[in-house]
Amino acid sequence: MGIKKVMVIGAGQMGSGIAQVCAQSGYEVLLNDMNEEALNKGLKNIEKLLTRAVDKERITSEDKENTLSRLTGSTDLSDASDCDLVIEAVVENMDVKTDVFRKLDEITPAHAILASNTSSLPITEIAAATNRPEQVIGMHFMNPVPVMKLVEIIRGLQTSDQTYESIKEMTNQLSKTPVEVNDYPGFVSNRILMPMINEAIYTVYEGVATPEDVDTVMKLGMNHPMGPLTLADFIGLDTCLYIMEVLYEGFGDSKYRPCPLLRKYVKAGWLGKKSGRGFYVYE
Ligand code: NAI
């Protein structure tokens, strides 16, 4: 059965972006958040981004109106009862995610696929909270969703080929590039990115160079669009630490140990851009 109606759960920075691209690609979309204020903020943000796209003549005002007409807000999970696909983008916490998946398993039709946008939690474990592990899969979008072309598609231990093919096809419909990945800590993206960021932090910690100089080396020397410490501040240092812990625990290899300086900053509340201070200071 084809995917026509989609619920996106969590109207934060990722969920609102995912809802936007799904609606722009012709899917009927319910954007759900348990917090009404967060939901309204997410919906407003989508409208703002679409208006900006019209102003820049990337889409027409008719495209904008059509997209918005396919998008509805929801604060009730049971609205997922006629959805073909649910994409979960709530906080990165296993207990919260398994609770959502357990409820979705009861609410959604038997054919529905349940996807998670988790950046580090095992899909196999999330799937085990349901009675349909073969229909559970990871759809890891990148931030900012409307701009970034990649979707890492993570196959849990029991994810079926049919589920994988449906999600791959949908990702293409969203004009994004799917990459198939098996379910191991950090998948591919964060397994490679986070140790690089962690090593950049070690380089500062050991006094080899300043954050500015580390970033300059990677930007000008390796042609990275932004340095690893600037990127870490954007991602959030708490998120970086959390993902390093997942890698360290999952592989049991000391090469993934989080840098003590990263721990110290997180303990101090220096979480990067969102808290006003990380490796850099933000006004
Ligand atoms: P966020 O904090 O901006 O948004 C999360 C939203 O979920 C909030 O609006 C919150 O009210 C809502 N929420 C929490 N529990 C809920 C529940 N039980 N039911 C309904 N809504 C609920 O978080 P963000 O950054 O959008 O991340 C969401 C997910 O996406 C996480 O799993 C994260 O690891 C993943 N991710 C984040 C990326 C990033 O760069 N921020 C990149 C790729 C994945």
Coordinates of C-alpha atoms and ligand atoms in Angstrom, one line a residue:
M1 CA 0.0 0.0 0.0
G2 CA 1.4 3.4 -0.9
I3 CA 2.2 6.2 1.6
K4 CA -0.3 9.1 1.4
K5 CA -0.9 10.3 4.9
V6 CA 2.0 11.0 7.3
M7 CA 2.2 12.0 10.9
V8 CA 5.4 13.7 12.1
I9 CA 5.7 13.7 15.9
G10 CA 7.6 16.5 17.6
A11 CA 7.4 20.0 16.1
G12 CA 10.9 21.0 17.1
Q13 CA 13.7 22.0 14.7
M14 CA 13.8 18.5 13.0
G15 CA 10.1 17.6 13.1
S16 CA 8.9 20.9 11.6
G17 CA 11.5 20.6 8.8
I18 CA 10.4 17.0 8.1
A19 CA 6.7 18.0 8.0
Q20 CA 7.5 20.8 5.6
V21 CA 9.4 18.7 3.1
C22 CA 6.7 16.0 3.2
A23 CA 3.9 18.6 2.6
Q24 CA 5.9 20.2 -0.2
S25 CA 6.3 16.8 -1.9
G26 CA 2.5 16.3 -2.0
Y27 CA 1.9 14.1 1.2
E28 CA -1.0 14.9 3.5
V29 CA 0.8 15.7 6.8
L30 CA -0.2 15.9 10.5
L31 CA 2.4 17.7 12.6
N32 CA 2.0 16.5 16.2
D33 CA 3.4 17.8 19.4
M34 CA 2.2 17.2 23.0
N35 CA 3.0 20.9 23.7
E36 CA 0.6 23.2 22.0
E37 CA 3.0 26.1 22.2
A38 CA 5.8 24.1 20.5
L39 CA 3.3 23.0 17.8
N40 CA 2.3 26.5 17.0
K41 CA 5.9 27.6 16.9
G42 CA 6.7 24.7 14.5
L43 CA 3.8 25.6 12.2
K44 CA 4.7 29.3 12.2
N45 CA 8.3 28.5 11.4
I46 CA 7.2 26.4 8.4
E47 CA 5.1 29.3 7.1
K48 CA 8.0 31.7 7.6
L49 CA 10.4 29.5 5.6
L50 CA 7.8 29.1 2.8
T51 CA 7.2 32.8 2.7
R52 CA 11.0 33.4 2.4
A53 CA 11.2 30.8 -0.4
V54 CA 8.4 32.7 -2.2
D55 CA 10.3 36.1 -1.7
K56 CA 13.4 34.5 -3.2
E57 CA 11.4 33.2 -6.1
R58 CA 12.3 29.6 -5.3
I59 CA 8.6 28.6 -5.1
T60 CA 5.4 30.4 -6.2
S61 CA 2.8 31.7 -3.7
E62 CA 0.5 29.0 -5.1
D63 CA 3.1 26.3 -4.1
K64 CA 3.1 27.8 -0.6
E65 CA -0.6 27.8 -0.3
N66 CA -0.8 24.2 -1.6
T67 CA 1.8 23.1 0.9
L68 CA 0.1 24.8 3.8
S69 CA -3.3 23.3 2.8
R70 CA -1.8 19.8 3.1
L71 CA -0.5 20.5 6.6
T72 CA -2.5 20.2 9.8
G73 CA -1.5 20.6 13.5
S74 CA -2.3 17.9 16.1
T75 CA -1.8 17.5 19.8
D76 CA -3.5 14.1 20.0
L77 CA -1.6 11.0 19.1
S78 CA -4.8 9.1 18.2
D79 CA -5.0 11.3 15.1
A80 CA -2.5 8.8 13.6
S81 CA -5.3 6.2 13.3
D82 CA -5.5 6.7 9.5
C83 CA -1.8 7.4 8.8
D84 CA 0.3 5.2 6.5
L85 CA 3.5 6.4 8.0
V86 CA 4.6 8.0 11.2
I87 CA 8.0 9.8 11.6
E88 CA 8.9 10.3 15.2
A89 CA 11.2 13.3 16.0
V90 CA 10.7 13.8 19.8
V91 CA 13.5 14.2 22.2
E92 CA 16.5 11.9 22.1
N93 CA 15.5 9.7 25.0
M94 CA 14.9 6.0 24.8
D95 CA 12.1 5.9 27.4
V96 CA 10.2 8.7 25.7
K97 CA 10.6 7.1 22.2
T98 CA 9.6 3.6 23.3
D99 CA 6.6 5.0 25.0
V100 CA 5.5 6.8 21.8
F101 CA 6.2 3.7 19.7
R102 CA 4.2 1.5 22.1
K103 CA 1.2 3.8 21.8
L104 CA 1.6 4.2 18.0
D105 CA 1.5 0.4 17.6
E106 CA -1.9 0.4 19.1
I107 CA -3.3 3.5 17.4
T108 CA -2.1 3.1 13.8
P109 CA -3.5 0.8 11.1
A110 CA -1.8 -2.6 10.7
H111 CA -0.1 -1.6 7.4
A112 CA 1.5 1.6 8.8
I113 CA 5.3 2.0 8.9
L114 CA 6.7 3.6 12.1
A115 CA 10.0 5.5 11.5
S116 CA 12.3 7.3 14.0
N117 CA 14.6 10.3 13.2
T118 CA 16.9 9.3 16.1
S119 CA 20.5 10.4 15.6
S120 CA 22.0 7.7 17.8
L121 CA 19.5 5.3 19.6
P122 CA 19.3 1.7 18.4
I123 CA 16.4 1.1 16.0
T124 CA 16.3 -2.5 16.9
E125 CA 15.5 -1.6 20.5
I126 CA 12.8 0.9 19.6
A127 CA 11.3 -1.7 17.3
A128 CA 11.2 -4.2 20.1
A129 CA 8.7 -2.0 21.9
T130 CA 6.1 -2.8 19.2
N131 CA 4.4 -5.9 17.8
R132 CA 5.5 -5.0 14.3
P133 CA 9.3 -4.7 14.4
E134 CA 9.5 -5.6 10.7
Q135 CA 7.7 -2.3 10.0
V136 CA 10.0 -0.1 12.2
I137 CA 12.9 1.7 10.5
G138 CA 15.2 4.7 11.1
M139 CA 14.8 7.8 8.8
H140 CA 17.7 10.0 9.9
F141 CA 17.3 13.5 8.3
M142 CA 20.0 16.1 8.6
N143 CA 19.6 19.6 10.0
P144 CA 18.3 21.9 8.4
V145 CA 16.0 19.4 6.8
P146 CA 14.7 21.6 3.9
V147 CA 18.3 22.2 2.8
M148 CA 20.2 18.9 3.4
K149 CA 19.9 16.2 0.8
L150 CA 20.8 13.1 2.8
V151 CA 18.5 10.7 4.6
E152 CA 20.3 7.8 6.4
I153 CA 17.9 4.9 6.3
I154 CA 18.6 2.6 9.2
R155 CA 17.5 -1.0 9.1
G156 CA 16.8 -2.6 12.5
L157 CA 17.6 -6.3 12.9
Q158 CA 14.0 -7.2 12.0
T159 CA 13.2 -4.4 9.4
S160 CA 11.7 -6.1 6.3
D161 CA 12.8 -5.5 2.8
Q162 CA 9.3 -4.2 1.9
T163 CA 9.5 -1.6 4.6
Y164 CA 13.0 -0.6 3.5
E165 CA 11.9 -0.3 -0.2
S166 CA 8.8 1.9 0.8
I167 CA 10.9 4.3 2.8
K168 CA 13.6 4.4 0.1
E169 CA 11.0 5.3 -2.5
M170 CA 9.5 7.9 -0.3
T171 CA 12.9 9.5 0.4
N172 CA 13.4 9.8 -3.4
Q173 CA 9.9 11.4 -3.6
L174 CA 11.1 14.0 -1.1
S175 CA 14.0 14.8 -3.5
K176 CA 16.5 13.5 -1.0
T177 CA 19.2 10.9 -1.4
P178 CA 18.7 7.7 0.7
V179 CA 21.7 5.7 2.0
E180 CA 21.1 2.3 3.5
V181 CA 22.8 1.7 6.8
N182 CA 22.7 -1.2 9.3
D183 CA 21.8 -0.6 12.9
Y184 CA 25.1 0.0 14.8
P185 CA 26.1 2.8 17.2
G186 CA 26.2 6.2 15.5
F187 CA 25.1 4.6 12.2
V188 CA 27.5 6.0 9.5
S189 CA 27.1 9.8 9.9
N190 CA 27.8 10.2 13.6
R191 CA 30.3 7.3 13.8
I192 CA 32.5 9.3 11.6
L193 CA 31.6 12.9 12.4
M194 CA 31.5 12.7 16.2
P195 CA 35.0 11.2 16.8
M196 CA 36.3 14.0 14.5
I197 CA 34.6 16.6 16.6
N198 CA 35.8 14.9 19.8
E199 CA 39.4 14.8 18.5
A200 CA 39.1 18.6 17.7
I201 CA 38.1 19.1 21.3
Y202 CA 41.1 17.0 22.5
T203 CA 43.3 19.2 20.3
V204 CA 42.1 22.3 22.2
Y205 CA 42.2 20.5 25.6
E206 CA 45.9 19.5 25.1
G207 CA 46.8 23.0 24.2
V208 CA 47.8 22.2 20.6
A209 CA 45.8 25.1 19.2
T210 CA 42.9 27.5 19.9
P211 CA 39.3 26.7 18.8
E212 CA 39.6 29.4 16.1
D213 CA 42.8 27.9 14.7
V214 CA 41.5 24.3 14.8
D215 CA 38.5 25.5 12.8
T216 CA 40.6 27.4 10.4
V217 CA 42.8 24.3 9.7
M218 CA 39.8 22.2 8.9
K219 CA 38.0 24.9 6.8
L220 CA 41.0 26.1 4.7
G221 CA 43.0 22.9 4.8
M222 CA 40.3 20.3 4.3
N223 CA 37.7 22.5 2.6
H224 CA 35.1 21.8 5.2
P225 CA 32.3 24.4 5.0
M226 CA 32.6 25.0 8.8
G227 CA 35.1 24.0 11.4
P228 CA 34.4 21.1 13.8
L229 CA 34.1 23.2 16.9
T230 CA 31.7 25.7 15.2
L231 CA 29.7 22.6 14.0
A232 CA 29.7 21.2 17.6
D233 CA 28.3 24.5 18.9
F234 CA 25.5 24.3 16.3
I235 CA 24.7 20.7 17.1
G236 CA 24.7 21.3 20.8
L237 CA 27.6 20.1 23.1
D238 CA 25.1 18.1 25.2
T239 CA 24.1 16.2 22.1
C240 CA 27.7 15.7 21.0
L241 CA 28.5 14.2 24.5
Y242 CA 25.4 12.0 24.4
I243 CA 26.4 10.6 21.0
M244 CA 30.0 10.0 22.1
E245 CA 28.6 8.1 25.2
V246 CA 26.5 5.9 22.8
L247 CA 29.6 5.1 20.7
Y248 CA 31.8 4.5 23.8
E249 CA 29.2 2.2 25.4
G250 CA 28.2 0.5 22.1
F251 CA 31.7 -0.4 20.9
G252 CA 33.5 -0.6 24.3
D253 CA 36.5 0.9 22.6
S254 CA 38.6 3.6 24.4
K255 CA 39.0 5.5 21.1
Y256 CA 35.4 6.8 21.6
R257 CA 36.0 8.2 25.1
P258 CA 34.5 11.7 25.4
C259 CA 37.0 14.4 25.9
P260 CA 37.1 15.7 29.6
L261 CA 36.8 19.3 28.2
L262 CA 33.5 18.4 26.5
R263 CA 32.2 16.9 29.8
K264 CA 33.3 20.1 31.6
Y265 CA 31.6 22.4 29.2
V266 CA 28.3 20.5 29.4
K267 CA 28.4 20.4 33.2
A268 CA 28.9 24.2 33.1
G269 CA 25.8 24.6 30.9
W270 CA 28.0 25.7 28.0
L271 CA 25.9 23.8 25.4
G272 CA 26.9 25.8 22.3
K273 CA 24.8 28.3 20.3
K274 CA 21.5 27.4 22.0
S275 CA 22.8 28.4 25.4
G276 CA 24.8 31.4 24.2
R277 CA 28.2 29.9 24.9
G278 CA 30.2 26.8 23.8
F279 CA 33.6 27.0 22.1
Y280 CA 32.5 30.4 21.0
V281 CA 30.3 33.1 22.6
Y282 CA 27.0 34.0 20.9
E283 CA 25.1 37.3 21.4
Ligands
NAI1 P1 13.6 19.6 19.7 O1 13.9 19.7 21.2 O2 13.8 20.8 18.9 O3 12.1 19.1 19.4 C1 11.5 18.0 20.1 C2 10.0 18.3 20.2 O4 9.4 17.0 20.6 C3 9.6 19.3 21.2 O5 8.8 20.3 20.5 C4 8.8 18.6 22.2 O6 7.7 19.3 22.8 C5 8.3 17.4 21.4 N1 8.0 16.2 22.2 C6 8.7 15.6 23.2 N2 8.1 14.5 23.7 C7 7.0 14.3 22.9 C8 5.9 13.4 22.9 N3 6.0 12.3 23.7 N4 5.0 13.5 22.0 C9 4.9 14.6 21.1 N5 5.9 15.5 21.1 C10 6.9 15.4 22.0 O7 14.5 18.4 19.1 P2 15.2 18.2 17.7 O8 16.5 18.8 17.6 O9 14.1 18.5 16.7 O10 15.4 16.6 17.7 C11 14.4 15.7 17.6 C12 15.0 14.3 17.2 O11 15.7 14.4 16.0 C13 15.9 13.7 18.3 O12 15.8 12.3 18.3 C14 17.3 14.1 17.7 O13 18.3 13.2 18.1 C15 17.1 13.9 16.2 N6 18.0 14.6 15.3 C16 18.4 15.9 15.6 C17 19.3 16.6 14.8 C18 19.7 18.0 15.1 O14 20.6 18.5 14.5 N7 19.1 18.7 16.1 C19 19.8 16.0 13.6 C20 19.2 14.7 13.3 C21 18.4 14.0 14.2

